[in-house]
Structure formats: structure tokens, C-alpha cells
Amino acid sequence: MSVKVKLTPYFRDIVQRNESLEATGHTVREVIEDIDRRYPGFKQECIDEEGNVYSFLEIYINQESAFPGELNRKVNDDDEVTILTVIGGG
């Protein structure tokens, strides 16, 4: 499955300044692993030691939240996966 992955500036140093990438996989986890093979360290910035998406990230598939269970969500050819950073404060 080939999907388009849109990224926030948080990831740009890892992915050589790309705003979006093409990736393959049947689930969001496989898409992240595919990107990590080309850009080592990407997975580490997305998934914690326990195998969960970091709480400061939001993942969307075709502009719909993939929460909960983001990593196991299925993706299809031509889907668009967006990985956003959540900004907090006050």
C-alpha cells in the first residue's frame, strides 16, 4: 500500500526537510517503520519504549483522527496519513 504522509516541522530534520513523503504499509505502524528504514530515528520520534504513540502526537488518516489504536489502523492505497504535534500551554 502506498500512502502520502504529511509531517509537521518537528520531523523535518530527520526527513531531510521534506514536508511530505510516500510510504508503504498496511497499517500506520508499518508506514512509520517504512519511513524509519529510509530516515533512521523517525520511529523513535513517534513511538515510545512501550510501543505507543507519544502523547504529544496526533495521527490522522484522510483527515480523520486515528485515535485510539493509531498504530494498528489499516491504511489503503492513496490514503493520506498526517502526523501532527500537539502544542500545549497557557
Coordinates of N, CA and C in Angstrom, one line a residue:
M1 N 0.8 -1.2 0.0 CA 0.0 0.0 0.0 C 0.9 1.2 0.0
S2 N 0.6 2.1 -0.9 CA 1.4 3.4 -0.9 C 0.5 4.5 -0.4
V3 N 1.0 5.2 0.6 CA 0.3 6.4 1.1 C 1.1 7.6 1.2
K4 N 0.5 8.7 1.2 CA 1.2 10.0 1.4 C 1.2 10.3 2.9
V5 N 2.4 10.7 3.4 CA 2.5 11.1 4.8 C 2.9 12.5 4.9
K6 N 2.0 13.3 5.5 CA 2.3 14.7 5.7 C 2.9 14.9 7.2
L7 N 3.9 15.7 7.3 CA 4.6 15.9 8.5 C 4.7 17.3 8.9
T8 N 4.7 17.6 10.2 CA 4.9 18.9 10.8 C 6.4 19.2 10.8
P9 N 6.8 20.5 11.0 CA 8.2 20.8 11.1 C 9.0 20.1 12.2
Y10 N 8.4 19.5 13.2 CA 9.0 18.8 14.2 C 9.9 17.6 13.6
F11 N 9.5 17.1 12.5 CA 10.2 15.9 11.9 C 11.2 16.3 10.8
R12 N 11.2 17.5 10.4 CA 11.9 17.9 9.2 C 13.4 17.6 9.2
D13 N 14.0 17.8 10.4 CA 15.5 17.5 10.4 C 15.7 16.0 10.1
I14 N 14.9 15.2 10.6 CA 15.1 13.7 10.4 C 14.8 13.3 8.9
V15 N 13.8 13.9 8.3 CA 13.4 13.5 7.0 C 14.0 14.5 5.9
Q16 N 15.1 15.1 6.2 CA 15.8 15.9 5.2 C 14.9 17.1 4.7
R17 N 14.2 17.7 5.6 CA 13.3 18.9 5.2 C 12.1 18.6 4.4
N18 N 11.8 17.3 4.2 CA 10.6 17.0 3.4 C 9.3 17.3 4.2
E19 N 8.3 18.0 3.6 CA 7.1 18.2 4.2 C 6.1 17.0 4.1
S20 N 6.3 16.2 3.1 CA 5.5 15.0 2.9 C 6.4 14.0 2.2
L21 N 6.0 12.7 2.4 CA 6.7 11.6 1.9 C 5.7 10.5 1.4
E22 N 6.2 9.7 0.5 CA 5.4 8.5 0.1 C 5.9 7.3 1.0
A23 N 5.1 6.5 1.5 CA 5.5 5.4 2.3 C 4.6 4.2 2.0
T24 N 5.0 3.0 2.3 CA 4.2 1.8 2.1 C 4.0 1.1 3.5
G25 N 2.9 0.4 3.5 CA 2.5 -0.4 4.7 C 1.0 -0.6 4.7
H26 N 0.6 -1.6 5.5 CA -0.8 -1.9 5.6 C -1.5 -1.3 6.8
T27 N -0.6 -0.8 7.8 CA -1.1 -0.2 9.0 C -0.2 1.1 9.2
V28 N -0.7 1.9 10.1 CA 0.1 3.1 10.4 C 1.5 2.7 11.0
R29 N 1.6 1.7 11.8 CA 2.9 1.2 12.3 C 3.8 0.8 11.2
E30 N 3.3 0.1 10.2 CA 4.2 -0.3 9.0 C 4.6 0.9 8.2
V31 N 3.8 1.9 8.1 CA 4.1 3.2 7.4 C 5.3 3.8 8.1
I32 N 5.2 4.0 9.5 CA 6.2 4.6 10.3 C 7.5 3.8 10.1
E33 N 7.4 2.5 10.2 CA 8.6 1.6 10.0 C 9.2 1.8 8.7
D34 N 8.4 1.9 7.6 CA 9.0 2.2 6.3 C 9.7 3.5 6.2
I35 N 9.2 4.5 6.8 CA 9.9 5.8 6.8 C 11.2 5.7 7.6
D36 N 11.1 4.9 8.7 CA 12.3 4.8 9.6 C 13.5 4.0 8.8
R37 N 13.1 3.2 7.9 CA 14.2 2.5 7.2 C 14.9 3.4 6.3
R38 N 14.2 4.4 5.8 CA 14.9 5.4 4.9 C 15.5 6.6 5.7
Y39 N 14.9 6.9 6.8 CA 15.3 8.0 7.7 C 15.4 7.5 9.1
P40 N 16.5 6.9 9.4 CA 16.7 6.3 10.8 C 16.5 7.3 11.9
G41 N 15.7 6.9 12.9 CA 15.4 7.8 14.0 C 14.0 8.3 14.0
F42 N 13.3 8.1 12.8 CA 11.9 8.6 12.7 C 11.0 7.8 13.7
K43 N 11.1 6.5 13.7 CA 10.2 5.7 14.5 C 10.4 6.1 16.0
Q44 N 11.7 6.3 16.4 CA 12.0 6.7 17.8 C 11.3 8.0 18.2
E45 N 11.1 8.9 17.2 CA 10.5 10.2 17.5 C 8.9 10.1 17.5
C46 N 8.4 8.9 17.1 CA 7.0 8.7 17.0 C 6.4 7.7 18.1
I47 N 7.2 6.7 18.4 CA 6.8 5.6 19.2 C 7.7 5.5 20.5
D48 N 7.1 5.4 21.7 CA 7.8 5.3 22.9 C 8.3 3.9 23.1
E49 N 9.1 3.7 24.2 CA 9.7 2.4 24.5 C 8.6 1.3 24.8
E50 N 7.4 1.7 25.1 CA 6.3 0.7 25.4 C 5.6 0.4 24.1
G51 N 5.9 1.0 23.0 CA 5.3 0.7 21.7 C 4.0 1.6 21.4
N52 N 3.9 2.7 22.1 CA 2.7 3.6 22.0 C 3.2 4.9 21.3
V53 N 2.2 5.5 20.6 CA 2.5 6.8 20.0 C 2.7 7.8 21.2
Y54 N 3.7 8.6 21.0 CA 3.9 9.7 22.1 C 2.6 10.5 22.2
S55 N 2.3 10.9 23.5 CA 1.1 11.7 23.8 C 1.1 13.1 23.1
F56 N 2.2 13.6 22.7 CA 2.2 14.9 22.0 C 2.0 14.8 20.5
L57 N 1.7 13.6 20.0 CA 1.5 13.4 18.6 C 0.0 13.1 18.4
E58 N -0.5 13.5 17.3 CA -1.9 13.1 16.8 C -1.7 12.6 15.4
I59 N -2.3 11.5 15.1 CA -2.3 10.8 13.8 C -3.6 10.8 13.2
Y60 N -3.7 11.3 11.9 CA -4.9 11.3 11.2 C -4.8 10.5 9.9
I61 N -5.9 9.9 9.5 CA -5.9 9.2 8.2 C -7.1 9.8 7.4
N62 N -6.7 10.4 6.3 CA -7.7 11.1 5.5 C -8.5 12.2 6.3
Q63 N -7.7 12.9 7.1 CA -8.3 14.0 7.9 C -9.2 13.6 9.0
E64 N -9.2 12.3 9.4 CA -10.0 11.8 10.5 C -9.0 11.2 11.5
S65 N -9.3 11.5 12.8 CA -8.4 11.0 13.9 C -8.3 9.5 13.9
A66 N -7.1 9.0 14.0 CA -6.9 7.6 14.1 C -6.9 7.1 15.5
F67 N -7.1 7.9 16.5 CA -7.2 7.6 17.9 C -8.5 6.9 18.3
P68 N -8.5 5.9 19.2 CA -7.4 5.2 19.7 C -6.9 4.1 18.8
G69 N -5.7 3.5 19.2 CA -5.2 2.4 18.4 C -4.6 2.8 17.1
E70 N -4.0 4.0 17.1 CA -3.5 4.6 15.8 C -2.5 3.7 15.1
L71 N -1.6 3.0 15.8 CA -0.6 2.2 15.1 C -1.2 1.0 14.4
N72 N -2.3 0.5 14.8 CA -2.9 -0.7 14.2 C -4.0 -0.4 13.2
R73 N -4.2 0.9 13.0 CA -5.2 1.3 12.0 C -4.7 0.9 10.6
K74 N -5.6 0.4 9.8 CA -5.3 0.0 8.4 C -5.3 1.2 7.5
V75 N -4.4 1.2 6.5 CA -4.3 2.2 5.5 C -4.5 1.6 4.2
N76 N -5.0 2.3 3.2 CA -5.2 1.9 1.9 C -4.4 2.7 0.9
D77 N -4.2 2.1 -0.3 CA -3.5 2.9 -1.4 C -4.1 4.3 -1.5
D78 N -3.3 5.2 -1.6 CA -3.7 6.7 -1.8 C -4.2 7.3 -0.6
D79 N -4.2 6.7 0.6 CA -4.7 7.4 1.8 C -3.6 8.4 2.1
E80 N -4.0 9.4 2.9 CA -3.2 10.4 3.4 C -3.1 10.3 4.9
V81 N -1.9 10.1 5.4 CA -1.6 10.0 6.8 C -0.9 11.3 7.2
T82 N -1.5 11.9 8.3 CA -0.9 13.2 8.8 C -0.4 12.9 10.2
I83 N 0.8 13.3 10.5 CA 1.3 13.2 11.9 C 1.6 14.6 12.4
L84 N 0.8 15.0 13.4 CA 0.9 16.3 13.9 C 1.4 16.3 15.3
T85 N 2.1 17.4 15.7 CA 2.5 17.6 17.1 C 1.4 18.5 17.8
V86 N 1.1 18.1 19.0 CA 0.1 18.8 19.8 C 0.9 19.9 20.6
I87 N 0.4 21.1 20.5 CA 1.1 22.2 21.3 C 0.2 22.5 22.5
G88 N 0.8 22.5 23.6 CA 0.0 22.9 24.8 C 0.6 24.1 25.5
G89 N 0.0 24.5 26.5 CA 0.5 25.7 27.2 C -0.7 26.6 27.7
G90 N -0.3 27.6 28.2 CA -1.4 28.5 28.7 C -0.9 29.8 29.3

